[in-house]
XYZ file of C-alpha atoms in Angstrom:
384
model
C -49.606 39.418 62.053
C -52.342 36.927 63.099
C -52.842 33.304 63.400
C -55.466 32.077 60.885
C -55.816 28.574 62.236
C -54.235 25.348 62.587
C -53.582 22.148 61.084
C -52.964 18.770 63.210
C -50.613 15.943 61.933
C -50.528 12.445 63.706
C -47.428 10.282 63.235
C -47.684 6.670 65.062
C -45.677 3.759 65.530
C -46.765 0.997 67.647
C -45.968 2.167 70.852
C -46.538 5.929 70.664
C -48.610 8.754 68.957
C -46.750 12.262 68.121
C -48.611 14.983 67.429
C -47.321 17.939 65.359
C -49.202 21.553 64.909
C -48.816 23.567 62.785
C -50.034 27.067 63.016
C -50.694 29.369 60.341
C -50.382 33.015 59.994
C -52.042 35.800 57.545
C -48.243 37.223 56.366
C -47.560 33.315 55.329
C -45.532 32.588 58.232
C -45.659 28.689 59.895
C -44.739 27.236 63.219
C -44.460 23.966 64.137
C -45.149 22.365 67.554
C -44.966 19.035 69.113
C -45.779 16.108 71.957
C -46.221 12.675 72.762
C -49.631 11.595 74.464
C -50.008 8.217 75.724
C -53.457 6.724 74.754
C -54.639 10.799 74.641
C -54.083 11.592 71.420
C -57.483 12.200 70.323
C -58.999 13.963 73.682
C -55.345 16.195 72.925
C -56.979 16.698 68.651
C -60.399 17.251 70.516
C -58.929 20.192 72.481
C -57.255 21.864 69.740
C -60.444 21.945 67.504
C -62.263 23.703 70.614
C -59.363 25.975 71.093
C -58.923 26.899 67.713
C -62.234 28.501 67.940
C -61.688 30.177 71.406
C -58.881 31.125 71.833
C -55.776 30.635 68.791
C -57.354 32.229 65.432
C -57.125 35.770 65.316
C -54.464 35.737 67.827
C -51.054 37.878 67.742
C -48.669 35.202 67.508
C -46.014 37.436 68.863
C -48.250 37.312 72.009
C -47.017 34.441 73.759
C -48.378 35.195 77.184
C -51.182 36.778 76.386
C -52.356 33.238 74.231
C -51.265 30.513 77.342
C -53.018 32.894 79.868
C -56.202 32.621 78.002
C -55.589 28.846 76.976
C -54.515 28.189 80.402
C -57.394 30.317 82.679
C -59.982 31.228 79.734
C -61.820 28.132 80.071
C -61.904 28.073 83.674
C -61.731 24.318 84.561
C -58.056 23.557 85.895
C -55.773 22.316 83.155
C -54.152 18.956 82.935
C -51.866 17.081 80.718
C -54.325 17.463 78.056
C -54.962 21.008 78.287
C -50.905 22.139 79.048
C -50.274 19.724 76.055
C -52.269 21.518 73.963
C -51.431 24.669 74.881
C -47.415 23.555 74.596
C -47.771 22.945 70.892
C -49.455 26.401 70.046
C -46.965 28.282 72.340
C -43.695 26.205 70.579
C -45.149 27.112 67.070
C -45.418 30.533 68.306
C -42.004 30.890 68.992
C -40.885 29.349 65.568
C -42.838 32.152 63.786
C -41.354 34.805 66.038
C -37.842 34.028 65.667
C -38.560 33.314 61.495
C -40.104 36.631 61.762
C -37.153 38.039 63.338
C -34.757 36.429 61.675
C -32.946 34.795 64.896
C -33.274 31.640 66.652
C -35.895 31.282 69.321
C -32.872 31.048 71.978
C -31.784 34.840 70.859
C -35.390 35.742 72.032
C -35.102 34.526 75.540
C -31.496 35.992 76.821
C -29.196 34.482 74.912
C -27.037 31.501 74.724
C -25.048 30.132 77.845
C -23.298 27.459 75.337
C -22.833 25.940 72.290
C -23.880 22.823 72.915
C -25.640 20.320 74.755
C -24.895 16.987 76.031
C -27.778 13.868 75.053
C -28.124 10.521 76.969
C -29.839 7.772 75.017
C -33.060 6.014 76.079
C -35.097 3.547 74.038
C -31.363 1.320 73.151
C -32.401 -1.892 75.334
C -34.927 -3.224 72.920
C -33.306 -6.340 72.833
C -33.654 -9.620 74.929
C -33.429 -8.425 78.268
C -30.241 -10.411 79.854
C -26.741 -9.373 80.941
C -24.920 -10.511 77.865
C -27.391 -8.778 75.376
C -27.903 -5.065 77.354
C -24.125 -5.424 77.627
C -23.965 -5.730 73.987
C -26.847 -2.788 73.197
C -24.724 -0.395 75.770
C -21.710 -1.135 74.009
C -23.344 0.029 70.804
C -24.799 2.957 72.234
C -21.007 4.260 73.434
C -19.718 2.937 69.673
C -21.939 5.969 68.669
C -20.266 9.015 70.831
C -22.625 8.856 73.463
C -21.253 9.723 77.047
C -24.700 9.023 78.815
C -27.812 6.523 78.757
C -30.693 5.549 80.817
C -32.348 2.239 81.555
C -35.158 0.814 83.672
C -33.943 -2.616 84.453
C -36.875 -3.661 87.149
C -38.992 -5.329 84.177
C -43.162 -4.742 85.711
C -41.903 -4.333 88.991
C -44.742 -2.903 91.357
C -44.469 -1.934 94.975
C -42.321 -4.466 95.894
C -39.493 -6.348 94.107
C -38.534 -9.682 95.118
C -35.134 -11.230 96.110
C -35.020 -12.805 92.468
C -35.523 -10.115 90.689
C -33.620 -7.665 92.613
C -30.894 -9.636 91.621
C -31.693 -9.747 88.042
C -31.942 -6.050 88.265
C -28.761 -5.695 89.453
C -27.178 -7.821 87.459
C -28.533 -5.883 84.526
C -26.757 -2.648 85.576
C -23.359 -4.524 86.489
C -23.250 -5.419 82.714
C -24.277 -2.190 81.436
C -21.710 -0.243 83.726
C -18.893 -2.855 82.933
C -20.040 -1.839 79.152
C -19.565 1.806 79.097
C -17.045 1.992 81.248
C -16.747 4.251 84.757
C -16.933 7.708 82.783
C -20.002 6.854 81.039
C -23.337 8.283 83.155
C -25.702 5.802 83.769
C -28.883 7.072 84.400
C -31.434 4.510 86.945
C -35.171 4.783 85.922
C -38.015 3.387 88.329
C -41.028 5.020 86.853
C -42.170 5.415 89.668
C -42.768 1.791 90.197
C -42.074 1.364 94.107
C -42.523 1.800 98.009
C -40.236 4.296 99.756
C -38.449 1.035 101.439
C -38.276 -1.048 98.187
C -36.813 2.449 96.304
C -34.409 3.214 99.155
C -33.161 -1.020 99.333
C -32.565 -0.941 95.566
C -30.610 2.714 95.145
C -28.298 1.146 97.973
C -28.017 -2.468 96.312
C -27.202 -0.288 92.962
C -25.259 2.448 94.291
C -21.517 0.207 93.633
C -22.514 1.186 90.031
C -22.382 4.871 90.432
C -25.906 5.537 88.972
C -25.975 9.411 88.094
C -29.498 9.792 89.050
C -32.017 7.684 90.432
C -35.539 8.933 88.159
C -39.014 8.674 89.753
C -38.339 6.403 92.622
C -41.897 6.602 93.889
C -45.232 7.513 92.370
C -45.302 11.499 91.496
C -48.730 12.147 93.696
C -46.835 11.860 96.939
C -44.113 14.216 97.471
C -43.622 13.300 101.131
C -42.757 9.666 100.108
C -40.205 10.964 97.234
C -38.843 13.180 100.354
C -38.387 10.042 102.511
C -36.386 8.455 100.097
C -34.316 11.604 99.266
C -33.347 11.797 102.803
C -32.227 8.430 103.465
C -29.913 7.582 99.690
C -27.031 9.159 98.737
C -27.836 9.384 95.097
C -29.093 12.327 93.168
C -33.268 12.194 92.442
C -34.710 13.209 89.326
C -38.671 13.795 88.800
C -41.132 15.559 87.133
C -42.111 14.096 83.540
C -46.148 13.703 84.891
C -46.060 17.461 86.332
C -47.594 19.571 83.766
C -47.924 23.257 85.313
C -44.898 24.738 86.845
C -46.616 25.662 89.675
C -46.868 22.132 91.123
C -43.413 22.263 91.216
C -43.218 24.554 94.222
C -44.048 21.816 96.696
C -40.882 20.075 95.510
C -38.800 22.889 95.598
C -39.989 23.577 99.014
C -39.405 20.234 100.051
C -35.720 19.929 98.372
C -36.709 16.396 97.413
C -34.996 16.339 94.088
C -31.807 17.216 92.561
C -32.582 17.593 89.149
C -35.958 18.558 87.343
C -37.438 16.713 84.250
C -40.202 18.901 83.048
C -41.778 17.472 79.364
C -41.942 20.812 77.077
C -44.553 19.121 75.011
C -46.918 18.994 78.234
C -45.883 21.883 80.252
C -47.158 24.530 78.397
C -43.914 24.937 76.405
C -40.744 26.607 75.765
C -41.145 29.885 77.648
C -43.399 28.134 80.437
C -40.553 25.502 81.150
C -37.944 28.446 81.094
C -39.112 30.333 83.948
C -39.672 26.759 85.934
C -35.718 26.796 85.132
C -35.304 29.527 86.495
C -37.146 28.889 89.770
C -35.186 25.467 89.710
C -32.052 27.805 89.877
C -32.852 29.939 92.955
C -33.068 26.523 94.546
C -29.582 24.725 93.208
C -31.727 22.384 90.826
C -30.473 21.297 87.348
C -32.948 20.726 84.449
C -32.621 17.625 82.774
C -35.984 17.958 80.289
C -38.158 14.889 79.719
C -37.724 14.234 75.792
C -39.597 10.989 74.725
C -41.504 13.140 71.230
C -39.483 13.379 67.573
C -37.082 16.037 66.541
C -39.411 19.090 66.920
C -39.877 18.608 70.543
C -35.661 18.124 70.818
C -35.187 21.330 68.838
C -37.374 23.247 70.943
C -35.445 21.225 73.821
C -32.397 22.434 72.837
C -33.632 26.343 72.554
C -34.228 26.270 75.941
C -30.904 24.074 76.856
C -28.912 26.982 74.730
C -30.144 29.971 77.399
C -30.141 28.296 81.068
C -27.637 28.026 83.027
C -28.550 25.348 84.737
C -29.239 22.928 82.314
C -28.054 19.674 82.477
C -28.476 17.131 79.890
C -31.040 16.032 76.905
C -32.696 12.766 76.496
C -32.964 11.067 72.836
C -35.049 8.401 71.903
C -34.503 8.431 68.240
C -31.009 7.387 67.533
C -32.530 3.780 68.645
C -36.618 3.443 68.873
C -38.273 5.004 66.070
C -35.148 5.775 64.210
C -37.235 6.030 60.909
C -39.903 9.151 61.918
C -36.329 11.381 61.684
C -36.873 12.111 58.522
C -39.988 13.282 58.520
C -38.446 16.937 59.643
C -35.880 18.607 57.690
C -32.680 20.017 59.742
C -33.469 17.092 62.855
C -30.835 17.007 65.569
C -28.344 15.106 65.155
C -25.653 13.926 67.902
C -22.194 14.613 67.263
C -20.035 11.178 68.193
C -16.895 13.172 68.760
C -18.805 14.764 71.801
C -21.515 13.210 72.847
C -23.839 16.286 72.255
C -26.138 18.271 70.051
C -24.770 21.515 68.655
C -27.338 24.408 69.322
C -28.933 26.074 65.894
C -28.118 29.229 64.924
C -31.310 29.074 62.350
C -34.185 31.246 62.853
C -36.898 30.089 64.357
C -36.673 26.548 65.637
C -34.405 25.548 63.091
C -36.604 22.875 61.603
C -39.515 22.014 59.153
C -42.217 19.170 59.553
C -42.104 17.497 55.936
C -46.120 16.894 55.554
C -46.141 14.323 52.855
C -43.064 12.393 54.937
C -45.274 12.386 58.310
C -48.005 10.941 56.283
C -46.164 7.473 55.672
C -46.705 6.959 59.300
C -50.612 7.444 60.001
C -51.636 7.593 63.325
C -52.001 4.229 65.518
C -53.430 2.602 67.916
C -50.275 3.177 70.194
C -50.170 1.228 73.312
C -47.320 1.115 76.274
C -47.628 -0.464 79.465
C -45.296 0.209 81.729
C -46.489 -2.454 84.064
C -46.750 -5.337 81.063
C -44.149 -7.691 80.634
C -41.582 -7.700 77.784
C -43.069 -3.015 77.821
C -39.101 -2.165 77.583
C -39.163 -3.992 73.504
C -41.666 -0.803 72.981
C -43.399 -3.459 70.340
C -46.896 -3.888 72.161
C -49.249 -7.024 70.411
């Protein structure tokens, strides 16, 4: 079997660009692939043309290490988000053909399942007015729906520093959410890496009454040492590692022990089997895996293949249960969230266990997607 080529499919909404792939094989086999660029998405369809050419057609698709090895190295400049993004959607369509090939769900092909299911927090609920009474409201909704876990960023364009005022505010906005869900109900803190050491380690102590289970990105990613410095003065768990896109810049973290769980993107990380064996490092070191998931229902199926076979995976994000909620049915067999458990159940289908509906993607052309993080009113994800 080889891969004749590949086709590129752009669905937008106003806040982000995903990017499917599918690649094509001589024996009429397809795999699909996805990720989520933010304000790349055309440098990411600029790549693929290039690597189409060098590297993907005429390739073994069963040769998944042999393809990222050349995708990664072959071109010789270092590889970024762009490059590991690219590379992740070949490598995930790979796998789909292989286990349609074989009959058996990509999971089967990497050791096996470890469980039956896995449990999803929500992200993207708080597009509402952002006060008390209303995220109370939103959080109550998102519990209505069998979730047992959710994640919010209630510091508005906080930079650096965050004043007295809106400290408050802040807190106040987590008081409401936690007197929402109740004290069973995880409640992920996110900073995006919007402050100082001092400001990060002042606000995880201010919101610590309300039993946050993680506090995400405290700092800016670049600096490791000033992630440490607040993971040795708080008490609460630290999660990074969205905007690290080759496993092996995670070895400085794990060699510093500066964070508790592990959030690696599959969709920019080179992909399913490339974020498996960072799992597996993360293991040897006591750190659960708690994946990044921001993309549609490709990049949670593939998610959930590698949730199925590691041990020490801990929990899936879902965005599109509440932003987006339309683009789900542009793939056939999407993963769903039961309400009676809070989780997805793992497929037992071959391959991924999904299809990317063309003529459905193409009611939602690609946009000019825009999301800034350090704009006021970003958390509505409805950008002017």
């Amino acid at each position: 079997m080889r891969i004749t080529g590949i086709t590129t499919h752009v669905v937008g909404t106003p806040w982000r660009n995903l990017t499917y792939v599918l690649v094509h094989t001589d024996e009429g086999l397809t795999g699909v692939g996805e990720t989520r660029m933010l304000g790349h998405t055309d440098a990411l369809l600029g790549y693929l043309r290039e690597a189409e050419v060098n590297h993907i057609a005429g390739s073994d698709p069963f040769a998944v290490e042999d393809l990222v090895r050349r995708m990664k190295y072959g071109d010789f400049g270092r590889a970024g988000e762009i490059v590991m993004s690219g590379i992740a959607v070949v490598e995930t369509a790979c796998w789909d053909i292989k286990g349609k090939a074989l009959g058996v769900p990509v999971w089967q092909l990497l050791g096996g399942r470890v469980t039956d299911r896995v449990k999803a927090y929500a992200n993207g609920w708080y597009t509402t007015e952002r006060t008390p009474e209303a995220y109370h409201k939103a959080a109550r909704e998102v519990v209505a729906r069998g979730y047992r876990a959710l994640k919010i960023d209630p510091f508005g364009n906080g930079h650096l520093e965050l004043d007295a005022e809106r400290s408050r505010y802040a807190v106040a906005l987590i008081e409401a959410v936690r007197d929402a869900i109740g004290p069973d109900t995880e409640l992920m803190v996110e900073m995006h890496g919007r402050f100082s050491p001092a400001t990060a380690v002042r606000l995880a102590r201010e919101l610590a009454p309300f039993r946050p289970a993680w506090l995400e990105e405290p700092v800016p990613p670049e600096n490791l040492k000033a992630l440490k410095k607040v993971a040795d003065t708080v008490e609460l768990p630290i999660a990074t590692g969205e905007r690290i896109h080759d496993r092996i810049e995670f070895r400085e973290l794990f060699e510093s022990q500066a964070a508790d769980v592990i959030q690696p993107d599959l969709g920019h990380i080179g992909g399913i089997l490339e974020a498996r064996k960072l799992a597996a490092t993360a293991e040897t070191h006591y750190v659960t895996v708690a994946p990044h998931n921001v993309g549609g229902s490709v990049l949670t199926a593939a998610s959930l293949q590698l949730g199925a076979c590691t041990p020490n995976f801990r929990i899936l994000e879902h965005f599109n249960d509440f932003a987006d909620a339309e683009i789900t049915g542009i793939v056939r067999g999407a993963p769903r969230v039961d309400p009676e458990t809070g989780c997805f159940a793992i497929s037992h289908a071959p391959g991924l266990g999904v299809e990317l509906d063309v003529d459905a993607a193409a009611e939602f052309p690609q946009q000019r997607a825009r999301f800034d993080l350090w704009a006021e009113g970003w958390e509505r994800r409805a950008p002017k």
